[in-house]
Short mmCIF file of C-alpha atoms in Angstrom, two decimals:
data_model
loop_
_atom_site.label_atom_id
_atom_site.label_comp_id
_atom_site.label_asym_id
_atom_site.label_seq_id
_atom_site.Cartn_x
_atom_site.Cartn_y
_atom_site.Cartn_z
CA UNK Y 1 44.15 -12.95 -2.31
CA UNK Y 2 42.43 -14.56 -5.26
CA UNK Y 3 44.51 -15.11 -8.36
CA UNK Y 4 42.89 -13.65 -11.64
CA UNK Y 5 41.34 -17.06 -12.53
CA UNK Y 6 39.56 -17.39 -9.53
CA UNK Y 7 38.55 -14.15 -9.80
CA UNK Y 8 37.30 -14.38 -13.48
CA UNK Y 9 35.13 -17.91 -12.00
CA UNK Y 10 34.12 -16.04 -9.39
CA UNK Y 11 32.72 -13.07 -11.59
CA UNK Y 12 31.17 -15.77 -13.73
CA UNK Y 13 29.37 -17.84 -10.52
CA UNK Y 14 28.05 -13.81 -9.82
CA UNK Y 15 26.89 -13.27 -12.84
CA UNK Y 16 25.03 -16.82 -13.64
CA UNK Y 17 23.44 -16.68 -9.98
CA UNK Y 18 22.00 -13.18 -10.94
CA UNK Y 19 20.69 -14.44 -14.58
CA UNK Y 20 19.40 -17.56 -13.12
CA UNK Y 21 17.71 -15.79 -10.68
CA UNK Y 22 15.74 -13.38 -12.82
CA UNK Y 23 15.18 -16.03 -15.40
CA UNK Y 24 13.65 -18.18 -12.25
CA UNK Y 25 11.22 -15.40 -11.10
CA UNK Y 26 10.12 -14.84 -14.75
CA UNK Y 27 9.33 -18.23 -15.24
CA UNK Y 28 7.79 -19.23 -11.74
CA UNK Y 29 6.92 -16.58 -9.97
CA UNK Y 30 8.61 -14.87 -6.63
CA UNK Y 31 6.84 -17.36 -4.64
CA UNK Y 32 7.95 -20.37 -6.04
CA UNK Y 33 11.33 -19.52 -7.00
CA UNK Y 34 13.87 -21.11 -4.19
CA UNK Y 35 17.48 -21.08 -3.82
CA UNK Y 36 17.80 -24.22 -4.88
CA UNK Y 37 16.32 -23.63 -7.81
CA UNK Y 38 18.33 -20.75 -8.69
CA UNK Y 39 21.33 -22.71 -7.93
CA UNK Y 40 20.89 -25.71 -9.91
CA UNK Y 41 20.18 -23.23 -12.96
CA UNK Y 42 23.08 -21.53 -12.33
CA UNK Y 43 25.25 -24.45 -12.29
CA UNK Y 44 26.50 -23.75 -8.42
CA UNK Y 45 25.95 -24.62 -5.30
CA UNK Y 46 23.79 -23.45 -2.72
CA UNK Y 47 26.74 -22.60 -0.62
CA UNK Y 48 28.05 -20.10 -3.56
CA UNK Y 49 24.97 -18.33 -3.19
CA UNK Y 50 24.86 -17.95 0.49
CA UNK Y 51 28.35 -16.38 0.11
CA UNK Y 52 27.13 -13.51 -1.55
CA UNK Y 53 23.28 -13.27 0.00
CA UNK Y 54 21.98 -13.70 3.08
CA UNK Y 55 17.94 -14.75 1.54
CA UNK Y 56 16.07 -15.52 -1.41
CA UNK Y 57 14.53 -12.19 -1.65
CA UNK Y 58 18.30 -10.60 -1.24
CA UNK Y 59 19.21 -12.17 -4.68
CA UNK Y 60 15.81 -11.39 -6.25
CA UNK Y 61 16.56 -8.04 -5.23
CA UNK Y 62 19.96 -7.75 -7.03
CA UNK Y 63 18.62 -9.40 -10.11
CA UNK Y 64 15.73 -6.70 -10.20
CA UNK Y 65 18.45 -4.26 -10.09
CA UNK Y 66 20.31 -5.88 -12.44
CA UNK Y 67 17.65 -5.70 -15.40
CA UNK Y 68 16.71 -1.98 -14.28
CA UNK Y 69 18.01 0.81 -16.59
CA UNK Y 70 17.96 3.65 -14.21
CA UNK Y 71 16.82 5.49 -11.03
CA UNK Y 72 16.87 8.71 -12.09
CA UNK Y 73 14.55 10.90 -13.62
CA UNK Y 74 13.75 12.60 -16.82
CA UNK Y 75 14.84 16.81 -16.67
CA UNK Y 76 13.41 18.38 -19.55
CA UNK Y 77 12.86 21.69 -17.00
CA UNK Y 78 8.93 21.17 -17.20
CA UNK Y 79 8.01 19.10 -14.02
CA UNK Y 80 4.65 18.32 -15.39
CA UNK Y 81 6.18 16.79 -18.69
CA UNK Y 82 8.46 14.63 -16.65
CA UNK Y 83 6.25 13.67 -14.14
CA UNK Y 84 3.81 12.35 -16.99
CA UNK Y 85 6.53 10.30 -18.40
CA UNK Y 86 7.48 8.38 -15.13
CA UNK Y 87 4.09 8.07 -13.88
CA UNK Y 88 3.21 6.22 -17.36
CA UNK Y 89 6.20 4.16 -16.65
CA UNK Y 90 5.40 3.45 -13.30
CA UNK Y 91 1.76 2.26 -13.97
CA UNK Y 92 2.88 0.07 -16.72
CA UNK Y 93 5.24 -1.64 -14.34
CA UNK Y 94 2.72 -2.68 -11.67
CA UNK Y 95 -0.06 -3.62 -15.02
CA UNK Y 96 2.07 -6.12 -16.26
CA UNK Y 97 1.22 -9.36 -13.99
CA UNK Y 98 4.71 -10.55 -13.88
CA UNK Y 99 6.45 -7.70 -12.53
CA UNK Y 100 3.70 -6.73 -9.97
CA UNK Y 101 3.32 -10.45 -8.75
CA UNK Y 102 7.19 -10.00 -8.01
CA UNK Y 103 6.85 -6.90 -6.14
CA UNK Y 104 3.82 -7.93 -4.22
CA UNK Y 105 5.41 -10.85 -3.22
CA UNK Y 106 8.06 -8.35 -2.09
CA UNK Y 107 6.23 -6.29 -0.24
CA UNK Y 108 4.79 -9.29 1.80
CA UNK Y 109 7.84 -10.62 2.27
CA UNK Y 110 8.88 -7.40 3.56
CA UNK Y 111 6.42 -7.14 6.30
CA UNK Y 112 7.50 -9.87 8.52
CA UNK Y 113 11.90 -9.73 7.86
CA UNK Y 114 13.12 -6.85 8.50
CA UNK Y 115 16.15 -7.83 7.19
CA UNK Y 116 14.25 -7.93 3.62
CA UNK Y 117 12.76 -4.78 4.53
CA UNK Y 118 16.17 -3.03 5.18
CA UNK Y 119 17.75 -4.42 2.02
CA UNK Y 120 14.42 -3.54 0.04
CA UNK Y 121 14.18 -0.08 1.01
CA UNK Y 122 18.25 1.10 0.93
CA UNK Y 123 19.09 -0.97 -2.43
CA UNK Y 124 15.61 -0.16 -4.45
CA UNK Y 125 12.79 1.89 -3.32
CA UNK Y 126 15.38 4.51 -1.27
CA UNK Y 127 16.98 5.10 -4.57
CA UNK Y 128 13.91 5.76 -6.19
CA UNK Y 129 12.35 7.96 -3.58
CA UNK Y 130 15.46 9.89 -3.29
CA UNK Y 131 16.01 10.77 -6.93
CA UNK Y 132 12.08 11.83 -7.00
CA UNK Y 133 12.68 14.16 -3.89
CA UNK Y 134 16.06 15.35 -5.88
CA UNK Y 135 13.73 16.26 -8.87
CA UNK Y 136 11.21 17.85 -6.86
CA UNK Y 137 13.25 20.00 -5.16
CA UNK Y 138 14.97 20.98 -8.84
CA UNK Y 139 11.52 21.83 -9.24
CA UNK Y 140 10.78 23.87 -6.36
CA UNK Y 141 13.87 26.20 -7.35
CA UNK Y 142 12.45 26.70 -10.33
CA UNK Y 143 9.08 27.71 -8.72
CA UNK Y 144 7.19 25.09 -10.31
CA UNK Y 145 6.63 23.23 -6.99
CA UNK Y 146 5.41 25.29 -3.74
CA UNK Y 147 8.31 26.28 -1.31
CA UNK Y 148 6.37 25.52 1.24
CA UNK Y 149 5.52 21.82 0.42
CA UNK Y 150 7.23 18.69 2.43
CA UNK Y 151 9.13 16.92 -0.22
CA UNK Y 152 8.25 13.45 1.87
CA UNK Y 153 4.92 13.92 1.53
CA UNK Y 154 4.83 15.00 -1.99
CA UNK Y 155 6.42 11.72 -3.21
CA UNK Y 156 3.67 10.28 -1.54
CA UNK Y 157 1.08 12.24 -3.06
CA UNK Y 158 2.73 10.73 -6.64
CA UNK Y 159 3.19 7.70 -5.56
CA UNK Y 160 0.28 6.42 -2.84
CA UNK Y 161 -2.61 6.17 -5.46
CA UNK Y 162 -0.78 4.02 -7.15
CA UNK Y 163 -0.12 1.90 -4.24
CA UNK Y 164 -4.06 2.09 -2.94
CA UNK Y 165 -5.21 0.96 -6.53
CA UNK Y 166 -2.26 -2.06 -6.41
CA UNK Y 167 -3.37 -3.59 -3.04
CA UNK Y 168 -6.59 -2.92 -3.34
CA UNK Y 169 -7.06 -4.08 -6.62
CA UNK Y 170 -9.92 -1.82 -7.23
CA UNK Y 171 -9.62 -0.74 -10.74
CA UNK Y 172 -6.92 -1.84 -13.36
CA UNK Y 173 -4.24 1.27 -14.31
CA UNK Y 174 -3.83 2.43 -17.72
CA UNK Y 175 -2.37 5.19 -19.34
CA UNK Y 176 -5.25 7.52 -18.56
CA UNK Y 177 -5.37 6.44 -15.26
CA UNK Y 178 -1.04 7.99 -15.14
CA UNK Y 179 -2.17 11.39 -17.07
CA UNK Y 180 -5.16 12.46 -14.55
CA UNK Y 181 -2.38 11.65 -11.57
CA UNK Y 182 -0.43 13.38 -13.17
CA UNK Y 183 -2.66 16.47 -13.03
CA UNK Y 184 -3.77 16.25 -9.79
CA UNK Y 185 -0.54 15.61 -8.45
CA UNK Y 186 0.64 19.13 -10.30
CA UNK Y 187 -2.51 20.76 -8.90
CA UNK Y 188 -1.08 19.62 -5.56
CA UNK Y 189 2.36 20.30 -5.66
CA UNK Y 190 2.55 23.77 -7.65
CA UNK Y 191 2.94 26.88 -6.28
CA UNK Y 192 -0.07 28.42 -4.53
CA UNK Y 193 -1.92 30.55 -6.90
CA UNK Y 194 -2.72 34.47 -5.41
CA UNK Y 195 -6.12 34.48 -4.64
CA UNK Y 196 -6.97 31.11 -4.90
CA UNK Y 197 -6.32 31.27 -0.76
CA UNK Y 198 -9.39 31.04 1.21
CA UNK Y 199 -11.84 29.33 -1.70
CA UNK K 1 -37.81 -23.09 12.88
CA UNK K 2 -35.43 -22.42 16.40
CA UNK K 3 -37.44 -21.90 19.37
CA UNK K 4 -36.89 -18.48 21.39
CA UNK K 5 -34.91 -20.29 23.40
CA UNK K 6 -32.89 -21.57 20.87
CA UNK K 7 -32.60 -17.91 19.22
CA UNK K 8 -31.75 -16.37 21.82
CA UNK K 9 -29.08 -18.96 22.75
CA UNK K 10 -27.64 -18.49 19.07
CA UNK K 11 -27.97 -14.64 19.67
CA UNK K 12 -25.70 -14.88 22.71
CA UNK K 13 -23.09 -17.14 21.67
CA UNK K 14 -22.78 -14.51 18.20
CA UNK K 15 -22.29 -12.01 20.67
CA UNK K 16 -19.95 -13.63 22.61
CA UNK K 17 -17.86 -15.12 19.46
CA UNK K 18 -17.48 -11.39 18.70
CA UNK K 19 -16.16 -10.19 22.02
CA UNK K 20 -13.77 -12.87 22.09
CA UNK K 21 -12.39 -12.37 18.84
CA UNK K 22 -11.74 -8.55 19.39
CA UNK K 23 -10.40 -9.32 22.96
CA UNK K 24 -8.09 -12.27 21.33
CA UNK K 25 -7.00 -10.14 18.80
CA UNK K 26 -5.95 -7.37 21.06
CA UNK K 27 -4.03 -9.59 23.45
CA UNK K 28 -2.50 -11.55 21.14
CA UNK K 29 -2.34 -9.67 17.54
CA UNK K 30 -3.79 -10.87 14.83
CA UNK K 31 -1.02 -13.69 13.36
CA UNK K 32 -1.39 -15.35 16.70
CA UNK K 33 -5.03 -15.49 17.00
CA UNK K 34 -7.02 -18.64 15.96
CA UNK K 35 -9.89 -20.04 15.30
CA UNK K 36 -9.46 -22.67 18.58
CA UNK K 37 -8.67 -19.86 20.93
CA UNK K 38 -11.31 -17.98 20.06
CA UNK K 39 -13.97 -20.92 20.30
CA UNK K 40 -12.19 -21.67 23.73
CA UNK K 41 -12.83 -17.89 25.17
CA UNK K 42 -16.54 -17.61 23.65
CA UNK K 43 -17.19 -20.86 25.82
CA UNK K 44 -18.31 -22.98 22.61
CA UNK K 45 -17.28 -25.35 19.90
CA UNK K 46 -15.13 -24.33 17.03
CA UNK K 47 -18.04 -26.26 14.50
CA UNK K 48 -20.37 -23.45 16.03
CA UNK K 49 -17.74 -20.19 15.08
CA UNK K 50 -17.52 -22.26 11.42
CA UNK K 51 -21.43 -22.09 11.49
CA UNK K 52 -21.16 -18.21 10.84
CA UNK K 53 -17.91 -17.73 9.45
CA UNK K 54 -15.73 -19.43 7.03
CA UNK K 55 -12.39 -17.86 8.26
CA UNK K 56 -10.50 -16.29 11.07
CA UNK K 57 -10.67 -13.17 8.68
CA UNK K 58 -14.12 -13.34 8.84
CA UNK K 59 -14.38 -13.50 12.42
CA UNK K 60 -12.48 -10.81 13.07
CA UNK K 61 -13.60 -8.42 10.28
CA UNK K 62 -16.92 -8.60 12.35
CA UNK K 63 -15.29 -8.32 15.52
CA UNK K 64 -13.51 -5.11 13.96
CA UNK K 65 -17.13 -3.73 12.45
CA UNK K 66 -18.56 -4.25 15.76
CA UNK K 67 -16.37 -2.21 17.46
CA UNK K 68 -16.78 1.21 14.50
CA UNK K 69 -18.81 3.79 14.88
CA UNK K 70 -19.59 4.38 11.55
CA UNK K 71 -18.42 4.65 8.09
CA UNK K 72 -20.57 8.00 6.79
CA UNK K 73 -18.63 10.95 6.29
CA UNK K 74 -19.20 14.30 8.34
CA UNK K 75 -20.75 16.70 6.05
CA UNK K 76 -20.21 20.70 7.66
CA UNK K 77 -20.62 21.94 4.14
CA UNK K 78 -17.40 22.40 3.83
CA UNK K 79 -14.96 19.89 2.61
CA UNK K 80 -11.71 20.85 3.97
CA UNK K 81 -12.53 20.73 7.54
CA UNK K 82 -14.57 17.41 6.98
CA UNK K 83 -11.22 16.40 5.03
CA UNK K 84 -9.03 17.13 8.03
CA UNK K 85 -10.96 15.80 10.94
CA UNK K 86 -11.21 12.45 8.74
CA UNK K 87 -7.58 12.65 8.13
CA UNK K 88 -6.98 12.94 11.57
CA UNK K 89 -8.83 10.09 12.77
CA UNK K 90 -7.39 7.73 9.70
CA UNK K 91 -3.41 8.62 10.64
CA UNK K 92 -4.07 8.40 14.57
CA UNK K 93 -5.41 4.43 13.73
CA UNK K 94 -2.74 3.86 11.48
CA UNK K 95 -0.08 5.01 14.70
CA UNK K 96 -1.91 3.04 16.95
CA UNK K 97 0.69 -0.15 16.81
CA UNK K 98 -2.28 -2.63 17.88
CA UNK K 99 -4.61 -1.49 14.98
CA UNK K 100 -1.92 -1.16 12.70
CA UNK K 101 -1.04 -5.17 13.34
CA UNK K 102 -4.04 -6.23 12.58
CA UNK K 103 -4.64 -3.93 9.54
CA UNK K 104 -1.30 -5.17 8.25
CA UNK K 105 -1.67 -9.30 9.51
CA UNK K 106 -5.71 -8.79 7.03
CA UNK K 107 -3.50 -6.71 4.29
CA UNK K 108 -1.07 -9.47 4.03
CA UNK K 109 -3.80 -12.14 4.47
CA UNK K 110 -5.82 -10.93 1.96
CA UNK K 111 -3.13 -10.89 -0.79
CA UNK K 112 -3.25 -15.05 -1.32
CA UNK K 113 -7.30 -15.41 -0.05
CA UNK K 114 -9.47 -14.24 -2.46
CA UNK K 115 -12.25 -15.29 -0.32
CA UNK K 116 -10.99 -12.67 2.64
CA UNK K 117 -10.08 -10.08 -0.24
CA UNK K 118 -13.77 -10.00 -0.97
CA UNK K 119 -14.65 -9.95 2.24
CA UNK K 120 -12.51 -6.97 3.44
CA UNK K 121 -13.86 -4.77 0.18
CA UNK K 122 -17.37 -5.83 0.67
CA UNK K 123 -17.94 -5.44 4.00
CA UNK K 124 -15.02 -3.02 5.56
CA UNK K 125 -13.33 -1.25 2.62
CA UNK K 126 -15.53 -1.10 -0.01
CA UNK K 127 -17.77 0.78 2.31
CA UNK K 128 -15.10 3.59 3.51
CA UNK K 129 -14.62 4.18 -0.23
CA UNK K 130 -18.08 4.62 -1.22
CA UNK K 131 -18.80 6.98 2.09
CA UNK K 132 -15.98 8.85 0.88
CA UNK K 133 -16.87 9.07 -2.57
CA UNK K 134 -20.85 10.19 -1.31
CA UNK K 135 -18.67 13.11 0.84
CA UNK K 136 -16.63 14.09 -2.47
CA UNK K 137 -19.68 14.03 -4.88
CA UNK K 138 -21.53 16.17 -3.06
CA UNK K 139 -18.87 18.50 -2.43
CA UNK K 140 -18.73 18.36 -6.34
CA UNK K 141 -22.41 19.36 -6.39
CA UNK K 142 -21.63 22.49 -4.18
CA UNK K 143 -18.54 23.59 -6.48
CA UNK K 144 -15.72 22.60 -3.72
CA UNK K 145 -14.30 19.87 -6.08
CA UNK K 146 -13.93 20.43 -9.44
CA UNK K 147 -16.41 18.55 -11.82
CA UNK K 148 -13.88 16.85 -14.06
CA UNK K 149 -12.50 15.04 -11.45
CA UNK K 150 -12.44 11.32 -11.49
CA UNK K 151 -13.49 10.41 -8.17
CA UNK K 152 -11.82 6.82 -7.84
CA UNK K 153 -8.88 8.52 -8.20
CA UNK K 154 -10.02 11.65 -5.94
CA UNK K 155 -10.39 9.04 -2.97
CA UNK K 156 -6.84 7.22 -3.88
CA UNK K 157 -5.43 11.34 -3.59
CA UNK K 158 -6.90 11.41 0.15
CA UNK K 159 -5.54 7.80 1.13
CA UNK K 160 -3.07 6.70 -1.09
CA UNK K 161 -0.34 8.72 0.83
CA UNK K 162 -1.22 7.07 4.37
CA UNK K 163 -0.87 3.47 2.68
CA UNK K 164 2.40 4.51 1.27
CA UNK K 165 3.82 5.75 4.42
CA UNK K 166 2.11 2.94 6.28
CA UNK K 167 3.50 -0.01 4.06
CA UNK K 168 7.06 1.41 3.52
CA UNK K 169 7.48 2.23 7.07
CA UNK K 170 9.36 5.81 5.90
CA UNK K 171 7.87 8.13 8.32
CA UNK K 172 5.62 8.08 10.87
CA UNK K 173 2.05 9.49 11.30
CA UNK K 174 0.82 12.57 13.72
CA UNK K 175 -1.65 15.57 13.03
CA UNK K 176 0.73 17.55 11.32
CA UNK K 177 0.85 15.22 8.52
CA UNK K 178 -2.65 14.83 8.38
CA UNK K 179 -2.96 18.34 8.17
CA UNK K 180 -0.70 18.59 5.61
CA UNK K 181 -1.96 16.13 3.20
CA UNK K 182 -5.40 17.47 3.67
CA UNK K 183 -3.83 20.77 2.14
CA UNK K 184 -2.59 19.06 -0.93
CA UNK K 185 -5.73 16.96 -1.26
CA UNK K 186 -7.36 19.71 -1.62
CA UNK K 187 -5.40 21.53 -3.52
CA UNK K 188 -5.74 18.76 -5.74
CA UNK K 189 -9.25 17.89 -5.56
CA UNK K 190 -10.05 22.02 -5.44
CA UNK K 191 -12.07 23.78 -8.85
CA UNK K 192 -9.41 24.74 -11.55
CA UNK K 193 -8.75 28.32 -10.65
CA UNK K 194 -8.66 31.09 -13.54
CA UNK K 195 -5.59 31.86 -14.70
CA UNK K 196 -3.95 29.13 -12.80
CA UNK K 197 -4.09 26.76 -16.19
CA UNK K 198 -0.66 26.54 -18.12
CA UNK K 199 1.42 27.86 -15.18
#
């Protein structure tokens, strides 16, 4: 068992290895950041990192999480009016070239460890997909989202054009660009209007 | 000026570069695939592939044109079943795990080569999107999609959802799904119906 000062250093390594990290990433870039360099900012060794993560993008990971306020989503009862709010969120994340370089080099990273992958998808983007479903279906009882709709494939409907527009690079997002997704996305997702069957 | 002879020797080894770039790419994927391999199973020098192309991205963005049938949309007058047999035929590529590697291999490729980015919206991409946007606008002109629609956006609605399933690796792909999104699409991409607004 640790004693309470090695426990309070120990808290302290945790925390510096997670600043230094994020403050590494800002400053260089995902690609260039390296354990090393995280290490020698936090004042540690490389060995104190490796105790707590298994890769680079592991830490990165945790110091993303770190600096991130929350998962969950706005529930003002109008789906539309939240959906607007985290969609102009969302698009301001992957418009500021920092943060998207970070997650692209993510993603990529992703691809080939599926280690990365794993740790990607349970500690960040799972969260987030979950608490979207959990809204939608909030939603849905309240009969603002079709019954019948697959909850998996409506977070995709929110979410994909963003991601086509992000790899691609085909157009640059702005807030506009979040309001009309918005819309459609509603149009897609809300109950099935009488009549409208068969058009 | 070449000779016939010449031409038509430069006319068969183009050919042959071709078939042995889509045959090396299908043994061995796409990561494993080079320039040298390819050179060796067209039967010539690798100064005569870097004659035509500048890239192994190159070479086997042709290989993968050669092999289409064709980028223009089906046109039945009516969008929704047009929608659904494209949707179809995107998702069943995307589940096949050879074309899928060597979508993802020219994804990530293309993320840190400019030069292959450009290449893959010019000559692959860039074409899909403008057959698809042709399809939409005229479905626009017979009152299947509604006017104000941005159609950038309309075609990121259609695909987006396939490249988020497709990069996160959350679910995977069969005619079911296809069908489904083409539901939403269209309920999307569909003319604002009376009485619907403010719902």
């Amino acid at each position: 068992m640790k004693s309470p000062d090695e426990r309070r250093r120990s808290d302290r390594a945790h925390a510096a290895i997670l600043e230094a990290a994020s403050q590494t990433v800002q400053e260089l870039g995902y690609g260039k950041t390296t354990i090393e360099g995280i290490a020698a900012r936090a004042g540690v060794g490389k060995q104190t990192i490796y105790r707590w993560w298994s890769s680079k993008g592991a830490v990165v990971i945790d110091a993303l999480l770190a600096g991130q306020t929350e998962t969950d989503w706005p529930d003002s009862g109008d789906l539309g009016t939240d959906l607007r709010l985290v969609l102009r969120a969302t698009t301001l994340e992957f418009a500021d070239e920092r943060t998207s370089a970070t997650l692209r080099a993510l993603m990529l990273d992703m691809q080939d460890d599926p280690a990365l992958s794993e740790s990607v998808m349970t500690r960040m983007l799972g969260p987030q997909l979950e608490a979207t479903k959990r809204r939608l279906r909030s939603a849905q009882q309240a009969g603002q989202v079709d019954a019948a709709v697959d909850l998996d494939l409506a977070v995709e409907v929110i979410f994909g054009p963003i991601y086509h527009r992000w790899i691609l690079r085909t157009h640059p997002f702005d807030e506009a660009y979040a309001d009309a997704l918005t819309n459609l996305a509603i149009r897609a997702l809300g109950p099935a209007v009488a009549g409208a069957v068969g058009r």
